Coordinates of C-alpha atoms in Angstrom, one line a residue:
X1 CA 126.3 22.0 -202.9
X2 CA 123.9 21.1 -206.1
X3 CA 123.7 17.7 -208.0
X4 CA 120.9 17.3 -210.8
X5 CA 120.5 13.4 -211.4
X6 CA 118.5 13.3 -214.7
X7 CA 117.4 9.9 -217.0
X8 CA 118.1 12.0 -220.1
X9 CA 116.9 9.5 -222.4
X10 CA 119.7 10.3 -225.2
X11 CA 122.1 13.3 -225.0
X12 CA 123.1 13.4 -228.9
X13 CA 120.4 15.7 -230.5
X14 CA 121.2 19.5 -229.9
X15 CA 117.9 19.6 -228.6
X16 CA 118.6 17.5 -225.1
X17 CA 122.6 19.1 -224.9
X18 CA 121.1 22.8 -224.7
X19 CA 118.0 21.8 -222.3
X20 CA 121.0 20.1 -220.0
X21 CA 123.0 23.5 -220.7
X22 CA 120.3 25.6 -219.8
X23 CA 119.8 23.4 -216.4
X24 CA 123.4 23.6 -215.8
X25 CA 123.5 27.4 -216.3
X26 CA 119.7 28.0 -214.0
X27 CA 121.2 25.8 -211.3
X28 CA 124.7 25.7 -211.4
X29 CA 125.4 22.4 -210.4
X30 CA 128.7 21.3 -208.8
X31 CA 127.4 17.6 -210.3
X32 CA 125.7 16.0 -212.8
X33 CA 124.7 12.5 -213.1
X34 CA 123.1 11.7 -216.3
X35 CA 121.3 7.9 -217.2
X36 CA 120.6 6.6 -220.4
X37 CA 123.1 9.2 -222.6
X38 CA 123.2 6.3 -225.1
X39 CA 126.4 8.1 -225.9
X40 CA 129.6 6.5 -227.0
X41 CA 133.4 6.8 -225.7
X42 CA 134.0 9.1 -229.2
X43 CA 131.4 11.5 -228.1
X44 CA 132.8 12.7 -225.0
X45 CA 135.4 15.3 -225.4
X46 CA 137.8 16.0 -222.7
X47 CA 140.5 14.2 -220.4
X48 CA 139.0 11.2 -218.2
X49 CA 135.9 11.5 -220.0
X50 CA 134.5 14.7 -218.8
X51 CA 132.1 16.6 -221.0
X52 CA 132.7 20.5 -220.9
X53 CA 129.7 22.1 -220.7
X54 CA 130.7 26.1 -220.3
X55 CA 131.5 26.2 -216.2
X56 CA 129.7 23.1 -215.5
X57 CA 130.8 19.5 -216.1
X58 CA 129.7 15.9 -216.7
X59 CA 131.1 13.0 -215.0
X60 CA 130.7 9.9 -216.9
X61 CA 132.9 6.9 -217.1
X62 CA 135.3 5.8 -214.4
X63 CA 135.8 7.9 -211.5
X64 CA 138.3 7.3 -208.8
X65 CA 135.6 4.8 -207.0
X66 CA 133.3 1.6 -207.9
X67 CA 131.4 2.0 -211.1
X68 CA 129.4 -0.6 -212.9
X69 CA 126.3 -0.1 -215.8
X70 CA 124.0 0.7 -212.7
X71 CA 126.0 2.8 -210.9
X72 CA 128.8 5.7 -209.9
X73 CA 129.6 5.7 -206.4
X74 CA 132.0 8.1 -205.3
X75 CA 133.6 10.3 -201.8
X76 CA 132.5 13.7 -201.9
X77 CA 134.5 16.5 -200.0
X78 CA 132.2 19.8 -199.5
X79 CA 133.9 23.5 -198.6
X80 CA 132.5 24.4 -194.9
X81 CA 131.3 20.7 -194.1
X82 CA 133.2 19.3 -191.4
X83 CA 132.7 15.7 -192.9
X84 CA 133.0 13.7 -196.1
X85 CA 129.9 12.0 -197.4
X86 CA 129.5 9.2 -200.2
X87 CA 127.0 10.0 -203.5
X88 CA 126.1 7.1 -205.1
X89 CA 124.0 7.6 -208.4
X90 CA 121.8 4.6 -209.3
X91 CA 120.0 3.3 -212.2
X92 CA 118.0 0.3 -211.7
X93 CA 117.0 -1.4 -214.7
X94 CA 113.4 -1.5 -216.1
X95 CA 113.2 -5.0 -216.8
X96 CA 112.0 -7.4 -214.3
X97 CA 114.8 -10.1 -215.0
X98 CA 117.4 -7.7 -213.8
X99 CA 115.5 -6.1 -210.8
X100 CA 116.8 -8.4 -207.8
X101 CA 120.6 -8.0 -209.1
X102 CA 120.0 -4.0 -208.7
X103 CA 118.7 -4.4 -205.5
X104 CA 121.5 -6.5 -204.4
X105 CA 124.0 -4.5 -205.8
X106 CA 122.5 -1.8 -203.5
X107 CA 122.9 -4.5 -200.8
X108 CA 126.2 -4.9 -201.2
X109 CA 127.2 -1.1 -201.9
X110 CA 125.5 -0.8 -197.9
X111 CA 128.0 -3.2 -196.1
X112 CA 131.5 -2.0 -194.9
X113 CA 131.1 2.0 -195.3
X114 CA 130.4 4.3 -192.5
X115 CA 129.5 7.4 -194.5
X116 CA 126.7 9.7 -194.9
X117 CA 125.5 8.2 -197.4
X118 CA 122.8 9.5 -200.3
X119 CA 121.7 7.5 -203.1
X120 CA 119.7 9.3 -206.0
X121 CA 118.6 8.6 -209.5
X122 CA 116.0 6.9 -211.5
X123 CA 115.3 3.6 -209.7
X124 CA 112.8 2.8 -212.1
X125 CA 110.6 1.3 -209.4
X126 CA 107.6 3.0 -206.8
X127 CA 107.7 2.7 -202.8
X128 CA 103.9 2.5 -202.9
X129 CA 100.6 2.3 -205.1
X130 CA 100.0 6.1 -204.2
X131 CA 102.7 6.9 -206.8
X132 CA 101.8 5.9 -209.7
X133 CA 98.3 6.9 -211.7
X134 CA 97.0 5.4 -214.3
X135 CA 98.0 2.0 -216.5
X136 CA 97.9 -1.1 -214.7
X137 CA 98.3 -1.0 -210.8
X138 CA 102.1 -2.5 -209.7
X139 CA 102.5 -6.0 -207.9
X140 CA 102.6 -5.1 -204.3
X141 CA 105.6 -7.6 -204.5
X142 CA 107.6 -5.4 -206.4
X143 CA 107.2 -2.5 -204.0
X144 CA 107.8 -4.7 -201.3
X145 CA 111.3 -5.8 -202.6
X146 CA 112.3 -2.2 -203.0
X147 CA 111.5 -1.2 -199.7
X148 CA 112.9 -4.3 -198.5
X149 CA 116.0 -3.5 -199.9
X150 CA 116.1 0.4 -198.2
X151 CA 115.2 -0.8 -195.0
X152 CA 118.2 -3.3 -195.2
X153 CA 120.3 -0.2 -196.6
X154 CA 118.8 1.9 -193.7
X155 CA 118.1 4.0 -196.5
X156 CA 115.0 7.1 -196.1
X157 CA 113.5 9.0 -198.8
X158 CA 114.4 12.3 -198.6
X159 CA 111.2 13.6 -199.9
X160 CA 110.7 15.9 -202.6
X161 CA 109.2 19.6 -204.0
X162 CA 107.7 20.1 -207.2
X163 CA 105.3 17.9 -208.7
X164 CA 104.6 14.7 -207.2
X165 CA 105.7 12.0 -210.0
X166 CA 109.5 12.2 -212.1
X167 CA 107.9 10.2 -215.3
X168 CA 104.9 10.4 -217.4
X169 CA 104.0 8.9 -221.2
X170 CA 100.7 9.4 -222.6
X171 CA 99.0 12.9 -223.9
X172 CA 95.1 11.5 -223.5
X173 CA 93.4 11.4 -220.1
X174 CA 92.7 7.2 -221.4
X175 CA 96.5 6.4 -221.9
X176 CA 98.1 8.9 -219.1
X177 CA 100.5 7.2 -216.8
X178 CA 102.5 8.9 -214.6
X179 CA 104.8 7.5 -211.9
X180 CA 107.1 8.8 -209.2
X181 CA 110.5 6.7 -210.6
X182 CA 113.2 8.8 -209.6
X183 CA 114.5 10.0 -206.1
X184 CA 116.6 10.4 -203.0
X185 CA 117.0 8.5 -200.7
X186 CA 119.6 9.0 -197.4
X187 CA 121.0 7.3 -194.5
X188 CA 120.5 8.8 -190.8
X189 CA 123.8 10.3 -191.0
X190 CA 123.4 12.2 -194.3
X191 CA 120.2 13.3 -193.1
X192 CA 121.8 14.7 -190.1
X193 CA 124.8 16.4 -191.4
X194 CA 122.3 18.2 -194.0
X195 CA 119.0 19.1 -192.2
X196 CA 117.9 21.1 -195.3
X197 CA 119.1 19.0 -197.6
X198 CA 116.3 18.5 -200.1
X199 CA 115.0 17.0 -203.6
X200 CA 113.3 19.4 -206.2
X201 CA 111.2 17.8 -209.4
X202 CA 112.6 20.1 -212.3
X203 CA 110.1 21.4 -215.5
X204 CA 109.2 18.5 -217.5
X205 CA 111.5 18.2 -220.8
X206 CA 112.6 16.4 -223.8
X207 CA 112.8 12.8 -221.8
X208 CA 110.0 11.7 -220.1
X209 CA 111.7 11.8 -216.9
X210 CA 112.0 14.4 -214.6
X211 CA 115.1 15.9 -213.6
X212 CA 115.5 15.9 -210.2
X213 CA 118.0 19.0 -208.1
X214 CA 119.3 17.9 -205.2
X215 CA 120.6 20.7 -202.9
X216 CA 122.5 19.8 -199.3
X217 CA 122.8 23.6 -198.8
X218 CA 126.1 23.0 -196.9
X219 CA 124.8 23.6 -194.1
X220 CA 126.0 21.5 -190.9
X221 CA 123.8 20.4 -188.2
X222 CA 124.6 20.8 -184.2
X223 CA 125.9 17.8 -182.6
X224 CA 123.0 15.4 -181.3
X225 CA 120.4 17.3 -183.7
X226 CA 117.9 14.7 -185.8
X227 CA 115.9 15.7 -188.9
X228 CA 112.3 15.1 -188.7
X229 CA 111.3 12.7 -191.2
X230 CA 107.8 11.7 -192.0
X231 CA 107.6 8.2 -193.3
X232 CA 105.6 6.7 -196.0
X233 CA 104.2 3.9 -193.9
X234 CA 102.3 5.9 -191.4
X235 CA 99.7 7.0 -193.6
X236 CA 98.6 3.1 -193.8
X237 CA 98.6 3.3 -189.6
X238 CA 95.2 3.4 -188.4
X239 CA 96.0 5.3 -184.9
X240 CA 98.0 8.0 -186.8
X241 CA 94.9 10.2 -187.3
X242 CA 93.8 9.8 -183.5
X243 CA 97.4 10.7 -182.3
X244 CA 97.8 13.7 -184.2
X245 CA 94.0 14.9 -183.5
X246 CA 94.2 14.1 -179.6
X247 CA 97.7 15.2 -179.9
X248 CA 96.7 18.6 -181.3
X249 CA 93.3 19.0 -179.2
X250 CA 94.8 18.8 -175.8
X251 CA 98.2 20.9 -176.7
X252 CA 97.6 24.7 -176.1
X253 CA 101.2 25.9 -176.6
X254 CA 102.3 28.4 -179.8
X255 CA 102.2 26.9 -183.1
X256 CA 106.2 26.4 -183.7
X257 CA 106.3 24.6 -180.3
X258 CA 103.3 22.7 -181.0
X259 CA 105.0 21.4 -184.6
X260 CA 108.1 20.7 -182.5
X261 CA 106.4 18.3 -180.0
X262 CA 104.1 16.8 -182.3
X263 CA 107.2 15.5 -184.2
X264 CA 108.6 14.1 -180.7
X265 CA 105.1 12.4 -180.4
X266 CA 105.2 10.9 -183.8
X267 CA 108.6 9.9 -183.5
X268 CA 107.7 8.2 -180.4
X269 CA 104.4 6.5 -181.4
X270 CA 106.2 5.3 -185.0
X271 CA 109.4 4.0 -182.2
X272 CA 106.4 1.7 -180.2
X273 CA 105.1 0.3 -183.3
X274 CA 108.4 -0.9 -184.6
X275 CA 109.5 -2.4 -181.4
X276 CA 106.0 -3.9 -180.7
X277 CA 106.5 -5.8 -184.0
X278 CA 110.0 -6.4 -183.7
X279 CA 111.2 -4.0 -186.6

């Protein structure tokens, strides 16, 4: 299943709608989550708030699940997938006064459900300082609040392919700012259900945000299998480089087997650190 999430920053112009139609034709998504369309209800055609886009659809407004100005939450049933999963399209306000409310809402959404869960959209925040270049450095307390929210919700960054940033402003080198504001995060059940699940940053145009394409690839993992996930906090651990070097130098196994064993080694190393810190 393919899902496009995009902060379109206005869908009222023919140019923006052509871009959206082109994305749908090129990638053939089964679901599209749009943010900041700046359209009122009268601008949306079709029954139930569904705007026709040739053979694709943009879901807008009420679904048979929860929704607010910051999220749309629904259950997804895919063909050839043995388990239903939960998708939350999420938009966090860029204003500081709303951040805590948005994070609290996400924490509330995490309660009372046991589905494989994917949350994707524009979080309007970065997790770490290296996810921003240019402009004023981000306050570390804001990044920490975001990371703490994801940890409490047991959501992990799915990762990405493509450009390292999803938002850009300023054409000159001295004014250019780039940040990774849009992403997909998922719980361990979703990552295990879709071991080849991916997030791709698509080509920039129209909006200052890149669209992101989520592809579950409809691949079901075998019972008990777990996807390897390199967590961002590992790079801040002084012992990481030594662990990798020592393992790599000591192993003479074939490359594929060596990589698999390294994953096991890193998982044990990370668990030991968490256990020592009581987290």
